[in-house]
CSV table of C-alpha atoms and ligand atoms in Angstrom, one decimal:
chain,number,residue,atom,x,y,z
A,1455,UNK,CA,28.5,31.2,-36.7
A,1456,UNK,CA,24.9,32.7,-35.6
A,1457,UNK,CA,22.0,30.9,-36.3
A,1458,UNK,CA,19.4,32.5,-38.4
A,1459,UNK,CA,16.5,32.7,-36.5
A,1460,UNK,CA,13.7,33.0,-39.7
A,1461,UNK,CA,15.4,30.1,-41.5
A,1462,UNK,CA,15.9,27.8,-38.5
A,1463,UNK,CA,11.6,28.6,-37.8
A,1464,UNK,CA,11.3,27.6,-41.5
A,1465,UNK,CA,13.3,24.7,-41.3
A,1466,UNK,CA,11.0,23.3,-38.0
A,1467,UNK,CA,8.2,24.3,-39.6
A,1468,UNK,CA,8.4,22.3,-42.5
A,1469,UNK,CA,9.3,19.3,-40.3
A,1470,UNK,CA,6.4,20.1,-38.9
A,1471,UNK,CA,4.2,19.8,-42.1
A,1472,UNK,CA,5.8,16.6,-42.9
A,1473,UNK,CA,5.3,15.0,-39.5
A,1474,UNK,CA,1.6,16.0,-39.8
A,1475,UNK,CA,1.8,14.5,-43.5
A,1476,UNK,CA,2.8,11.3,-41.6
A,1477,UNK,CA,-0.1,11.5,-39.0
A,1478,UNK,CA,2.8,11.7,-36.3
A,1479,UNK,CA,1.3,14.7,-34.4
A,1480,UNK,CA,2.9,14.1,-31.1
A,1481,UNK,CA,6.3,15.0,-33.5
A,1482,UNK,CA,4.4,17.5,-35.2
A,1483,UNK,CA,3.5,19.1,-32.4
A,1484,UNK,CA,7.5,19.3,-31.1
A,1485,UNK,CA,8.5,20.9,-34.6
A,1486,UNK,CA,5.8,23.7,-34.6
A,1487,UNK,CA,6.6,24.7,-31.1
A,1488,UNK,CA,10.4,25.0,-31.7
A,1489,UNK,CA,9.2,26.8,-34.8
A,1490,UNK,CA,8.1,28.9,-32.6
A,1491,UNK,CA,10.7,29.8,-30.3
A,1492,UNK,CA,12.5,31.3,-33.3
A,1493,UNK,CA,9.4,33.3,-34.9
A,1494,UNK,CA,6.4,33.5,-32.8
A,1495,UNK,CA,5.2,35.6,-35.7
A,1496,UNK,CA,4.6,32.3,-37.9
A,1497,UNK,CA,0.5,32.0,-38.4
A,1498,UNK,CA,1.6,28.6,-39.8
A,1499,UNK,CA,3.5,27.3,-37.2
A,1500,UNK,CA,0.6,28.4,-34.6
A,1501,UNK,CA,-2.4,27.1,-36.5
A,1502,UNK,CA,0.2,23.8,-36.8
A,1503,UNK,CA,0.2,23.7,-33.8
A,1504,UNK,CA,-3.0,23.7,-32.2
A,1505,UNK,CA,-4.0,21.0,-35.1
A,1506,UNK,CA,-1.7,18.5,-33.5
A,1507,UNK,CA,-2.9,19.3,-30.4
A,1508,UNK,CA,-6.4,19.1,-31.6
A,1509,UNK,CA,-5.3,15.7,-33.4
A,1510,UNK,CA,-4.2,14.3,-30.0
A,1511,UNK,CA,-7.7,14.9,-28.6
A,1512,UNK,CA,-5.9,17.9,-26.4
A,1513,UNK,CA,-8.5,20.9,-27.3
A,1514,UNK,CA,-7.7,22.8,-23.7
A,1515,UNK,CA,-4.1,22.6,-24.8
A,1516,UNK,CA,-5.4,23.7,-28.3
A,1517,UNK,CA,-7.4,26.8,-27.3
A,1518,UNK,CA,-4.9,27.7,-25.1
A,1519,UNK,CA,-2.7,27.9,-28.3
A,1520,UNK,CA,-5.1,29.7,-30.7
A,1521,UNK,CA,-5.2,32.4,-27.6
A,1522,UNK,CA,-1.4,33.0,-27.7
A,1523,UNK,CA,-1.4,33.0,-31.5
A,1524,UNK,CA,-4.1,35.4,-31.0
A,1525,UNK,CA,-1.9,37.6,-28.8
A,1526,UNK,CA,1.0,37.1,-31.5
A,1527,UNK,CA,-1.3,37.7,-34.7
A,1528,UNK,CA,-4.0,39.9,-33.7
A,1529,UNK,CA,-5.5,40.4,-37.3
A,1530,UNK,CA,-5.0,37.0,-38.4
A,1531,UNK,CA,-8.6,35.6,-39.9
A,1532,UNK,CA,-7.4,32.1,-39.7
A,1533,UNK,CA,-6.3,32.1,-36.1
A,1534,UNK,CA,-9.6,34.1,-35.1
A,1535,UNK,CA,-12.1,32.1,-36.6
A,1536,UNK,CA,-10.8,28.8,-35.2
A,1537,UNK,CA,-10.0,30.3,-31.7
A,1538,UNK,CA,-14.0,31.2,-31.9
A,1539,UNK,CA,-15.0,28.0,-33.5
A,1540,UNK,CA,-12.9,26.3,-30.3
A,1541,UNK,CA,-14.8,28.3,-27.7
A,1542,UNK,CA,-18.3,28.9,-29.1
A,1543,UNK,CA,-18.4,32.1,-30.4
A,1544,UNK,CA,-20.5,32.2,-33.4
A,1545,UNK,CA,-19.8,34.7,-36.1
A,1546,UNK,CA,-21.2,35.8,-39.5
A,1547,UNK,CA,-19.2,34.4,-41.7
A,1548,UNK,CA,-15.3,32.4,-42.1
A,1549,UNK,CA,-12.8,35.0,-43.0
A,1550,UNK,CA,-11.5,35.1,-46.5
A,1551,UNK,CA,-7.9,34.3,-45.3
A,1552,UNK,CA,-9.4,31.6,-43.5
A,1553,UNK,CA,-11.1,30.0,-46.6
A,1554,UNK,CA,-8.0,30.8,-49.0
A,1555,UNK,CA,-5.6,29.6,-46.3
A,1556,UNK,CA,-7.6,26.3,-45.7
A,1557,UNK,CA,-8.4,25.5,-49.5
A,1558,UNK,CA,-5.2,26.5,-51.0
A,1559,UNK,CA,-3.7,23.8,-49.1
A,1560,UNK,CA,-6.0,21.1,-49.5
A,1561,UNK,CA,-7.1,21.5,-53.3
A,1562,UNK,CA,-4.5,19.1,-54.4
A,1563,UNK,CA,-5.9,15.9,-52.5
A,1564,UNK,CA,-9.6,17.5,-52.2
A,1565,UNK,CA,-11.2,14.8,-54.4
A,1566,UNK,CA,-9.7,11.8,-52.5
A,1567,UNK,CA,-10.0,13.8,-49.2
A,1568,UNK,CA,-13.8,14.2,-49.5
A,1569,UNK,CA,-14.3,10.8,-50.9
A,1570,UNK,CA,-12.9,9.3,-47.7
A,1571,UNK,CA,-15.1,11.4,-45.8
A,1572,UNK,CA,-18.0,9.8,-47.7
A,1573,UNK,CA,-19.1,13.4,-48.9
A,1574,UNK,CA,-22.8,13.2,-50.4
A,1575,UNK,CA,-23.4,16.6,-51.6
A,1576,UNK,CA,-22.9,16.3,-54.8
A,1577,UNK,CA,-25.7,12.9,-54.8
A,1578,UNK,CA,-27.7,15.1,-52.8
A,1579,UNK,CA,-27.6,17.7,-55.2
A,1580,UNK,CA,-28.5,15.0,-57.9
A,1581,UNK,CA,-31.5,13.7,-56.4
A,1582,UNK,CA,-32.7,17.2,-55.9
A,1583,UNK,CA,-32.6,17.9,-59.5
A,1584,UNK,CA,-34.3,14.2,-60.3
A,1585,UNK,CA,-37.1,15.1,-58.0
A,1586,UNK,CA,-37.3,18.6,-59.9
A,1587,UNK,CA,-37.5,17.2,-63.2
A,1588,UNK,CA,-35.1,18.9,-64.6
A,1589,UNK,CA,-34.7,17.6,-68.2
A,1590,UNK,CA,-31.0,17.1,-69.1
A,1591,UNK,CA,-31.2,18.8,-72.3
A,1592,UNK,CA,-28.4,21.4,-71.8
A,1593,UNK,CA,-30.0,24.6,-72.0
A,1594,UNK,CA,-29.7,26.4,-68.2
A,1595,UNK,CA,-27.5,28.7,-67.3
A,1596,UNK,CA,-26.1,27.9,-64.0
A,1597,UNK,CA,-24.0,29.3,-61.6
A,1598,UNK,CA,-21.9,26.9,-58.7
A,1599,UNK,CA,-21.1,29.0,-55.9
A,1600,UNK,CA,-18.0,28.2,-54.2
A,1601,UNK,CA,-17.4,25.7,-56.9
A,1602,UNK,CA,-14.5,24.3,-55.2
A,1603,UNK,CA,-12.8,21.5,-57.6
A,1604,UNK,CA,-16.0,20.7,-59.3
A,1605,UNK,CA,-17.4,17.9,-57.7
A,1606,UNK,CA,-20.5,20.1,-57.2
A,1607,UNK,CA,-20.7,20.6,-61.0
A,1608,UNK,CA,-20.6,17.3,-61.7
A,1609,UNK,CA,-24.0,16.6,-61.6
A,1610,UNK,CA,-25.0,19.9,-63.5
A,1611,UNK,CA,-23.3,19.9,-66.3
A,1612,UNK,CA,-25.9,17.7,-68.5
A,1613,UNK,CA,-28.3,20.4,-67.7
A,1614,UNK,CA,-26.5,23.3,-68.2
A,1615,UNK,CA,-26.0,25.2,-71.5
A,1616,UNK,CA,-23.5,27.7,-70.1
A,1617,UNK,CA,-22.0,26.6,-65.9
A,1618,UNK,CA,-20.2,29.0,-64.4
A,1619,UNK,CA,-18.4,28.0,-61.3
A,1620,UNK,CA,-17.2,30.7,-58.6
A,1621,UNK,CA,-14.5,30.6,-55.7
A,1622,UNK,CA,-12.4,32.0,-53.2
A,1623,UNK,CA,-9.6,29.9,-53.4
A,1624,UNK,CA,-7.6,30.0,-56.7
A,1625,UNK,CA,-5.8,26.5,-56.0
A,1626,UNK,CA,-9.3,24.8,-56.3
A,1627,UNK,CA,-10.0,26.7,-58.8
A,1628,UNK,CA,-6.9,25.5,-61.0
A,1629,UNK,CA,-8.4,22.1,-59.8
A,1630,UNK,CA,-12.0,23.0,-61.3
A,1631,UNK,CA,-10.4,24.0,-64.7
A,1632,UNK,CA,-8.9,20.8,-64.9
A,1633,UNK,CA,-11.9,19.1,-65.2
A,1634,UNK,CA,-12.9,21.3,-68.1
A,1635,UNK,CA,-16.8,21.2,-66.7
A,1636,UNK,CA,-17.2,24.9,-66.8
A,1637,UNK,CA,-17.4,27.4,-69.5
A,1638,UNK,CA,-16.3,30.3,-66.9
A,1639,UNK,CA,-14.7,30.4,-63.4
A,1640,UNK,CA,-15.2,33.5,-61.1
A,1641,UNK,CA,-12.1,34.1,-58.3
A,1642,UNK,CA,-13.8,36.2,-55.4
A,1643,UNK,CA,-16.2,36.3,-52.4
A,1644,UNK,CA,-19.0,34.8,-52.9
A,1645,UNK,CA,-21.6,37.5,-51.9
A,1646,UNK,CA,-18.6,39.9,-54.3
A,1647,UNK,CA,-19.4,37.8,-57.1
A,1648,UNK,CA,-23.3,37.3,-56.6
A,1649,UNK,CA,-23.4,41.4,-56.6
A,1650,UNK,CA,-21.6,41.3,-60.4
A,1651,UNK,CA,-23.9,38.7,-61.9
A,1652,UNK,CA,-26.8,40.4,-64.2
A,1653,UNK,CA,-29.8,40.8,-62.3
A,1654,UNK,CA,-32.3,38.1,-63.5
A,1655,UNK,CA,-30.4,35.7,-66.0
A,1656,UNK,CA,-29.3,32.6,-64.1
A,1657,UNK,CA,-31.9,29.7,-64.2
A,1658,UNK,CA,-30.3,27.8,-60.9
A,1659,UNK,CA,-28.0,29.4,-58.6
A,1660,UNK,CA,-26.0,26.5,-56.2
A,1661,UNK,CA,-24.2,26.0,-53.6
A,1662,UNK,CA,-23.1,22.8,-52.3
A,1663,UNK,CA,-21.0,22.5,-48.7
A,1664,UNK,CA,-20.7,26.5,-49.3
A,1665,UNK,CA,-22.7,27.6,-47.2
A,1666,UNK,CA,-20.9,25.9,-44.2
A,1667,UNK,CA,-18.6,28.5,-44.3
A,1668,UNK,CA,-21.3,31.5,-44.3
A,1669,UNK,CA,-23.5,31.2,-41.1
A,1670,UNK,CA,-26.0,34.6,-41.9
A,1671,UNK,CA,-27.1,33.9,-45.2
A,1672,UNK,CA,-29.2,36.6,-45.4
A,1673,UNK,CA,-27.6,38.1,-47.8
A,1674,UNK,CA,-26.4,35.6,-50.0
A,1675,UNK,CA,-30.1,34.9,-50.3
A,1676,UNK,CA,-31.4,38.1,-51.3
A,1677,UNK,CA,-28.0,38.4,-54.0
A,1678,UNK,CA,-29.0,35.1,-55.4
A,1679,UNK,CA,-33.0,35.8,-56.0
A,1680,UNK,CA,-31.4,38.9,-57.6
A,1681,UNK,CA,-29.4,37.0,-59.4
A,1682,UNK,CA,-31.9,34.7,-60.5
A,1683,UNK,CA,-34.9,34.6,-63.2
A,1684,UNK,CA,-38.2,34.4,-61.9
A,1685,UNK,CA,-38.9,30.9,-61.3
A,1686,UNK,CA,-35.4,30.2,-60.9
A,1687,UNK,CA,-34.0,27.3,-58.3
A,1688,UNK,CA,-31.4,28.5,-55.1
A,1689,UNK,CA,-30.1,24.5,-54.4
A,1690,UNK,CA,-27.8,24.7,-51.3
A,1691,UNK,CA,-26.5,21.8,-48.7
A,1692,UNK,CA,-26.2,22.8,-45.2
A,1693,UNK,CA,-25.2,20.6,-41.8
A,1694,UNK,CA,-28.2,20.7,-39.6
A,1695,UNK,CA,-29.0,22.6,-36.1
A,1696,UNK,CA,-31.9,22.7,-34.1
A,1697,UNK,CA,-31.7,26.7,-34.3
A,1698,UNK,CA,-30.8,29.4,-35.9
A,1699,UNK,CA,-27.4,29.1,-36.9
A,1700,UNK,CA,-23.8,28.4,-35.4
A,1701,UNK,CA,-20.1,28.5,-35.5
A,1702,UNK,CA,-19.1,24.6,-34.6
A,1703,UNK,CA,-15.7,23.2,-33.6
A,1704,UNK,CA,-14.8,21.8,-36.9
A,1705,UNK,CA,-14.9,25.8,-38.2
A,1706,UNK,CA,-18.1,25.4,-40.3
A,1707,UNK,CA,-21.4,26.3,-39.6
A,1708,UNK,CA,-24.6,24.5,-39.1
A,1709,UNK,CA,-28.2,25.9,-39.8
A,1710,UNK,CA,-31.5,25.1,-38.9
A,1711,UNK,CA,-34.7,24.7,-40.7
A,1712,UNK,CA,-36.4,27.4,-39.1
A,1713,UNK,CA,-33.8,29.9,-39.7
A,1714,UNK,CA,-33.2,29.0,-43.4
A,1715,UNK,CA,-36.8,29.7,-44.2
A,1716,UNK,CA,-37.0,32.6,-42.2
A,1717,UNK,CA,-33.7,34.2,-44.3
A,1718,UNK,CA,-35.8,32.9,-47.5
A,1719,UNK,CA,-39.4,34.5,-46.3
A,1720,UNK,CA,-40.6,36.7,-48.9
A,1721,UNK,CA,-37.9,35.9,-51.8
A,1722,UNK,CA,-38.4,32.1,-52.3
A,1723,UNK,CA,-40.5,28.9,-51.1
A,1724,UNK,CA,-39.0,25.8,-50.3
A,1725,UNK,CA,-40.3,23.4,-52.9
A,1726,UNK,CA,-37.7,20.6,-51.7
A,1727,UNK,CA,-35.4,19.4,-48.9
A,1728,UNK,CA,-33.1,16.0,-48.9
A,1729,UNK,CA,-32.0,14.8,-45.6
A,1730,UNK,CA,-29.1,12.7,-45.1
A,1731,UNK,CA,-25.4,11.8,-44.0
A,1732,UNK,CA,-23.6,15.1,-45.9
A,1733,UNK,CA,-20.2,13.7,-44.1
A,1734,UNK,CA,-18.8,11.5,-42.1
A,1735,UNK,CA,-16.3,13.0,-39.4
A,1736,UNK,CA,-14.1,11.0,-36.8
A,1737,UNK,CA,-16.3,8.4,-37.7
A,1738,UNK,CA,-19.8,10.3,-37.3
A,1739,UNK,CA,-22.1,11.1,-39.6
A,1740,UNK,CA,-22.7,14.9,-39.8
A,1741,UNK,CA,-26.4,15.1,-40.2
A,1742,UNK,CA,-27.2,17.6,-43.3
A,1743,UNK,CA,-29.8,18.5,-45.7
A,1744,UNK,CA,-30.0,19.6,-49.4
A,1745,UNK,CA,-32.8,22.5,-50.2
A,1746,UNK,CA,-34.2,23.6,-53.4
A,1747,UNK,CA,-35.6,27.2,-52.9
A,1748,UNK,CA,-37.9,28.2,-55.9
A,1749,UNK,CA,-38.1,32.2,-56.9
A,1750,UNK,CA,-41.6,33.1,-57.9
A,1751,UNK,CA,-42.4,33.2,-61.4
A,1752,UNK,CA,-43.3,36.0,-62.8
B,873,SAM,C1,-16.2,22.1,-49.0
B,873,SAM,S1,-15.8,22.9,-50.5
B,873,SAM,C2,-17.1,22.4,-51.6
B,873,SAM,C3,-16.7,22.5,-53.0
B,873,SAM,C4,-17.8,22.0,-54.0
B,873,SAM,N1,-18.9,22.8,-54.0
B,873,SAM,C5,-18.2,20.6,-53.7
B,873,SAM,O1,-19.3,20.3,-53.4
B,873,SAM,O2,-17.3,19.7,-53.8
B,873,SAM,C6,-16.2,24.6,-50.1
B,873,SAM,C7,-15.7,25.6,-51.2
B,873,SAM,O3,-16.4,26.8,-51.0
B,873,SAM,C8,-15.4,27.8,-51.1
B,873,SAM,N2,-15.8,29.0,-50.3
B,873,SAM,C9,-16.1,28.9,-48.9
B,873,SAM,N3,-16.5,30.1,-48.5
B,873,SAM,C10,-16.5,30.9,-49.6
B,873,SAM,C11,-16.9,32.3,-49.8
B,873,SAM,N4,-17.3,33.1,-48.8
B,873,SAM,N5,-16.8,32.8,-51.1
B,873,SAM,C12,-16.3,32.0,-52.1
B,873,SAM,N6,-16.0,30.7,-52.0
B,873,SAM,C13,-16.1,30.2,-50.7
B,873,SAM,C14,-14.1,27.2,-50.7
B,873,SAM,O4,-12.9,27.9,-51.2
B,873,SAM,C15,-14.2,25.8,-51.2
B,873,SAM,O5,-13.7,25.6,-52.5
């Protein structure tokens, strides 16, 4: 009897996932790349792949993968971006089926996965707010910006009469409405969304670890001082850079000071920055600050 070539990929895929689940990537590695031999159409498989290669401390062998995905999927967002990220290429912005592909499959274990990366973003965003003196009497209208699970929320809710919460991926999403935080969740773009909000009504507009995934965010700042009332807070993390902005191997972006300011000149001042550890990765802290742009009132 033939084999069937789509199910046999599927099958060495799959043993590929669980491999990886292990942390055996040398295996993982072996399952993608007979995956492969069957369907060298499988974005999965490929991405797979060059992780495992990436998780052995290979990158040339990586990169060299991403480029033949590249050959194989030439539209593919998720291949693109990190083939880019891997060389240096800086873009504008992650691809949406980059984002969707990456969050889908991590909203399950995003808590526990960010808590073991001793993610700060959400304390960050808290001591922002303290230094503001906000008073937690529950009256703000509030939007979180690539709300993710809600981590981000968290700290906002106690000020917050109405918080919405807006994302890409509708796996964190789900995760978000679990924690019954917000009174409405958004699915789209970010900069999509920002455009539909009613010019002038939110008090605060956030985004925490968002904008990681956006490197120009000129846009996304003039949509949110549209979005805002006059006098209204833009509160955003970022991973620092000495300039401008850029595409880094881990896929997210970093910005600088200079450039941030220079994206806000003319729609808001900076009336506060918190520096600190936003991450740690492989063991290194990932430098990163937390801004709170002010909107002129009126
Ligand atoms: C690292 S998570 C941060 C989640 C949350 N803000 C927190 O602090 O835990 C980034 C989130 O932003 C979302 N995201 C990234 N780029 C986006 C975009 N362009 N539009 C909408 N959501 C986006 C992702 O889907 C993900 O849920």
């Amino acid at each position: 009897m033939q084999s069937n070539p789509s199910t046999e990929a599927e099958e060495w895929e799959r043993r590929g996932i669980e491999a990886d689940s292990r942390s055996q990537h040398a295996e993982a590695e072996a399952c993608f790349a007979k995956a492969l031999t069957y369907d060298d159409s499988r974005q999965f498989s490929w991405v797979g792949l060059a992780f495992s290669q990436i998780n052995q401390r290979r990158v040339d062998d990586a990169v060299a993968s991403l480029q033949r995905a590249h050959i194989a999927r030439p539209t593919c967002g998720i291949i693109s971006h990190l083939l880019k990220a891997m060389t240096g290429e800086t873009t504008s912005r992650a691809p949406n089926d980059y984002i969707t592909f990456l969050f889908n499959g991590y909203a399950a274990n995003f808590d526990q996965h960010l808590t073991s990366l001793q993610y700060q973003g959400p304390q960050m965003l808290a001591e922002l707010i303290k230094r503001a003196g906000w008073a937690a009497d529950g009256t703000r209208h509030i939007i979180d910006i690539g709300c993710g699970t809600g981590l981000s929320g968290m700290p906002l809710r106690a000020y917050a009469g109405r918080l919405e919460g807006a994302d890409l991926s509708a796996s964190m999403l789900e995760q978000a409405l679990k924690r019954g935080i917000y009174n409405h969740l958004w699915h789209g773009e970010a900069h999509a969304v920002l455009r539909r909000l009613p010019a002038g009504s939110y008090d605060a507009v956030v985004a925490a670890d968002t904008l990681v995934y956006i490197g120009d965010v000129a846009e996304f700042f003039r949509l949110a001082h549209a979005a805002l009332r006059p006098g209204g807070d833009l509160l955003f993390t970022v991973e620092a850079c000495d300039e401008g902005f850029a595409l880094v191997k881990s896929g997210r972006y970093q910005h600088s000071d200079a450039y941030l300011k220079a994206c806000a000149d003319g729609l808001f001042s900076c009336a506060d920055r918190v520096d600190g550890a936003i991450r740690t990765e492989a063991q290194q802290a990932i430098p990163g600050h937390a801004y709170r742009f002010s909107k002129p009132a009126a």
